[in-house]
mmCIF file of C-alpha atoms and ligand atoms in Angstrom:
data_model
loop_
_atom_site.group_PDB
_atom_site.id
_atom_site.type_symbol
_atom_site.label_atom_id
_atom_site.label_comp_id
_atom_site.label_asym_id
_atom_site.label_seq_id
_atom_site.Cartn_x
_atom_site.Cartn_y
_atom_site.Cartn_z
ATOM 1 C CA MET A 244 -1.836 25.990 3.207
ATOM 2 C CA ARG A 245 -2.588 27.880 -0.139
ATOM 3 C CA TYR A 246 -0.733 29.507 -2.549
ATOM 4 C CA LYS A 247 -1.167 32.370 -5.253
ATOM 5 C CA GLY A 248 -0.217 31.072 -8.895
ATOM 6 C CA LYS A 249 2.118 29.026 -8.552
ATOM 7 C CA ALA A 250 3.963 27.580 -5.722
ATOM 8 C CA PRO A 251 7.683 29.288 -5.097
ATOM 9 C CA ARG A 252 10.018 26.454 -5.054
ATOM 10 C CA ALA A 253 11.273 26.666 -1.522
ATOM 11 C CA ALA A 254 7.907 25.823 -0.260
ATOM 12 C CA ASN A 255 7.722 23.373 -2.204
ATOM 13 C CA VAL A 256 11.421 21.710 -0.857
ATOM 14 C CA VAL A 257 9.645 22.452 2.768
ATOM 15 C CA ARG A 258 6.730 20.408 1.139
ATOM 16 C CA SER A 259 8.226 17.249 0.452
ATOM 17 C CA GLN A 260 10.405 17.161 3.609
ATOM 18 C CA ASN A 261 7.129 17.450 5.449
ATOM 19 C CA MET A 262 5.614 14.203 4.160
ATOM 20 C CA ALA A 263 9.090 12.321 4.360
ATOM 21 C CA SER A 264 9.103 13.045 8.080
ATOM 22 C CA ILE A 265 5.113 11.960 8.267
ATOM 23 C CA ARG A 266 5.756 9.164 6.031
ATOM 24 C CA SER A 267 8.686 7.756 8.543
ATOM 25 C CA LYS A 268 6.996 8.725 11.426
ATOM 26 C CA GLY A 269 3.466 7.267 10.591
ATOM 27 C CA ASN A 270 5.417 3.755 10.007
ATOM 28 C CA LYS A 271 7.712 3.974 13.425
ATOM 29 C CA THR A 272 4.458 4.887 15.467
ATOM 30 C CA THR A 273 1.601 2.147 14.078
ATOM 31 C CA GLU A 274 3.957 -0.718 13.570
ATOM 32 C CA GLY A 275 5.714 0.657 16.847
ATOM 33 C CA ALA A 276 2.019 0.419 18.376
ATOM 34 C CA PHE A 277 1.207 -2.491 17.332
ATOM 35 C CA VAL A 278 4.387 -4.095 18.930
ATOM 36 C CA ASP A 279 3.590 -2.429 22.174
ATOM 37 C CA ILE A 280 0.138 -4.610 21.958
ATOM 38 C CA LEU A 281 1.229 -7.834 20.581
ATOM 39 C CA ARG A 282 3.852 -7.565 24.338
ATOM 40 C CA ALA A 283 1.576 -6.827 26.297
ATOM 41 C CA GLU A 284 -1.141 -9.097 25.513
ATOM 42 C CA LYS A 285 1.881 -11.848 25.412
ATOM 43 C CA ILE A 286 1.231 -12.444 21.738
ATOM 44 C CA LYS A 287 3.411 -14.672 20.576
ATOM 45 C CA GLY A 288 4.956 -16.303 17.246
ATOM 46 C CA TRP A 289 4.803 -13.414 14.586
ATOM 47 C CA ARG A 290 8.328 -12.158 12.760
ATOM 48 C CA ARG A 291 8.679 -8.883 11.187
ATOM 49 C CA HIS A 292 10.708 -7.514 8.156
ATOM 50 C CA MET A 293 10.008 -10.865 5.976
ATOM 51 C CA PRO A 294 10.822 -10.236 2.435
ATOM 52 C CA MET A 295 6.978 -10.782 0.998
ATOM 53 C CA LEU A 296 4.938 -9.174 -0.961
ATOM 54 C CA GLY A 297 3.745 -5.850 -0.268
ATOM 55 C CA ARG A 298 5.880 -6.309 2.884
ATOM 56 C CA PRO A 299 3.540 -7.419 5.766
ATOM 57 C CA ASP A 300 4.148 -5.894 9.120
ATOM 58 C CA PHE A 301 3.858 -9.000 11.263
ATOM 59 C CA VAL A 302 3.737 -12.539 9.890
ATOM 60 C CA PHE A 303 2.614 -15.129 11.989
ATOM 61 C CA ARG A 304 3.817 -18.283 10.416
ATOM 62 C CA ARG A 305 2.104 -21.341 11.854
ATOM 63 C CA SER A 306 -1.525 -19.643 11.895
ATOM 64 C CA LYS A 307 -0.399 -19.049 8.159
ATOM 65 C CA LEU A 308 -1.813 -15.053 9.290
ATOM 66 C CA LEU A 309 -0.147 -11.714 7.554
ATOM 67 C CA VAL A 310 -1.316 -8.383 9.556
ATOM 68 C CA PHE A 311 -0.842 -5.335 7.893
ATOM 69 C CA VAL A 312 -0.793 -2.095 10.115
ATOM 70 C CA ASP A 313 -2.206 0.223 7.836
ATOM 71 C CA GLY A 314 -1.510 4.032 8.399
ATOM 72 C CA CYS A 315 -4.702 6.066 7.285
ATOM 73 C CA PHE A 316 -3.483 8.646 5.516
ATOM 74 C CA TRP A 317 -1.032 6.709 3.394
ATOM 75 C CA HIS A 318 -3.664 3.791 3.004
ATOM 76 C CA GLY A 319 -6.464 6.186 2.318
ATOM 77 C CA CYS A 320 -8.371 5.177 5.130
ATOM 78 C CA LYS A 321 -12.121 5.859 4.426
ATOM 79 C CA GLN A 322 -12.857 6.984 7.792
ATOM 80 C CA CYS A 323 -9.935 9.883 8.275
ATOM 81 C CA TYR A 324 -8.106 9.900 5.376
ATOM 82 C CA GLN A 325 -8.660 13.853 3.887
ATOM 83 C CA ALA A 326 -6.855 14.691 0.875
ATOM 84 C CA PRO A 327 -4.801 17.992 0.635
ATOM 85 C CA ARG A 328 -5.342 21.013 -0.888
ATOM 86 C CA HIS A 329 -2.014 21.385 -2.576
ATOM 87 C CA ASN A 330 -1.283 19.150 -5.097
ATOM 88 C CA ALA A 331 -5.114 17.397 -4.742
ATOM 89 C CA ASP A 332 -4.086 15.265 -8.184
ATOM 90 C CA TYR A 333 -1.007 14.334 -7.272
ATOM 91 C CA TRP A 334 -2.596 13.216 -3.814
ATOM 92 C CA ALA A 335 -5.674 11.616 -5.581
ATOM 93 C CA ARG A 336 -3.677 9.728 -7.715
ATOM 94 C CA LYS A 337 -0.865 8.208 -5.278
ATOM 95 C CA ILE A 338 -3.398 7.505 -2.012
ATOM 96 C CA GLY A 339 -5.974 5.255 -4.894
ATOM 97 C CA GLY A 340 -3.057 3.979 -6.193
ATOM 98 C CA ASN A 341 -1.597 2.889 -2.575
ATOM 99 C CA ARG A 342 -5.775 1.526 -2.224
ATOM 100 C CA SER A 343 -5.497 -0.604 -5.237
ATOM 101 C CA ARG A 344 -1.868 -1.772 -4.563
ATOM 102 C CA ASP A 345 -3.535 -3.190 -1.025
ATOM 103 C CA ALA A 346 -6.042 -5.038 -2.508
ATOM 104 C CA ALA A 347 -3.744 -6.445 -4.936
ATOM 105 C CA VAL A 348 -1.575 -7.791 -2.389
ATOM 106 C CA SER A 349 -4.472 -9.003 -0.172
ATOM 107 C CA LYS A 350 -5.854 -10.332 -3.169
ATOM 108 C CA SER A 351 -2.444 -12.303 -4.073
ATOM 109 C CA HIS A 352 -1.820 -13.483 -0.221
ATOM 110 C CA ARG A 353 -5.185 -15.139 -0.029
ATOM 111 C CA GLU A 354 -5.091 -17.248 -3.148
ATOM 112 C CA GLY A 355 -1.402 -18.463 -2.106
ATOM 113 C CA GLN A 356 -2.951 -19.550 1.161
ATOM 114 C CA TRP A 357 -2.625 -17.095 3.938
ATOM 115 C CA THR A 358 -5.129 -15.675 6.060
ATOM 116 C CA VAL A 359 -4.747 -11.612 5.918
ATOM 117 C CA CYS A 360 -5.601 -9.019 8.106
ATOM 118 C CA ARG A 361 -5.015 -5.611 7.327
ATOM 119 C CA ILE A 362 -5.699 -3.021 10.519
ATOM 120 C CA TRP A 363 -6.034 0.770 10.404
ATOM 121 C CA GLU A 364 -4.155 2.944 12.373
ATOM 122 C CA HIS A 365 -6.845 4.187 13.825
ATOM 123 C CA SER A 366 -8.059 1.250 15.499
ATOM 124 C CA LEU A 367 -4.946 0.936 17.469
ATOM 125 C CA ARG A 368 -6.601 3.490 19.715
ATOM 126 C CA ASP A 369 -9.334 0.514 20.913
ATOM 127 C CA ARG A 370 -6.850 -1.942 22.115
ATOM 128 C CA ARG A 371 -8.957 -4.566 23.565
ATOM 129 C CA LYS A 372 -10.972 -4.357 20.520
ATOM 130 C CA THR A 373 -8.517 -4.784 18.266
ATOM 131 C CA THR A 374 -6.949 -8.016 20.035
ATOM 132 C CA GLU A 375 -10.173 -9.620 20.186
ATOM 133 C CA ARG A 376 -9.876 -9.141 16.552
ATOM 134 C CA LEU A 377 -6.569 -10.730 16.348
ATOM 135 C CA ARG A 378 -6.912 -13.171 18.178
ATOM 136 C CA LYS A 379 -9.578 -13.989 16.105
ATOM 137 C CA PHE A 380 -7.602 -14.679 13.043
ATOM 138 C CA LEU A 381 -5.180 -16.566 14.716
ATOM 139 C CA ARG A 382 -8.002 -19.451 16.603
ATOM 140 C CA ARG A 383 -9.121 -19.844 13.118
ATOM 141 C CA ARG A 384 -5.933 -21.614 11.677
ATOM 142 C CA THR A 385 -4.556 -23.114 14.964
ATOM 143 C CA SER A 386 -7.554 -24.965 15.964
HETATM 144 ZN ZN1 ZN B 204 -8.575 5.664 9.951
#
């Protein structure tokens, strides 16, 4: 979407509503898709919504494993992320900030003896590969 000169106020409002719906929808689909995989693969021992730094999507306490399922847009996936043309500076700062926060969160948990597994939204399309990767993480600590 391109505007000549200053964007009309109404357009800004519409845009922010769009972004809000992308955000909430994105979270639901990625996290929900991962729940579906866990259930289908009969992988147990996880909890959601634990009040921990960076709000991990899934916590496997016995395996000391934290799983973050990262949306390709919001977390700035190198393969998928395409910067919006409008408000480019805003998005560069916003997504750049998210990326560095993710890295800081992972680092902090790893120092605190957790294993951290970050799964990109796009990799959920390959369920077999994603499951294999997760099982490897789970085996690492339990065996
Ligand atoms: Zn991606």
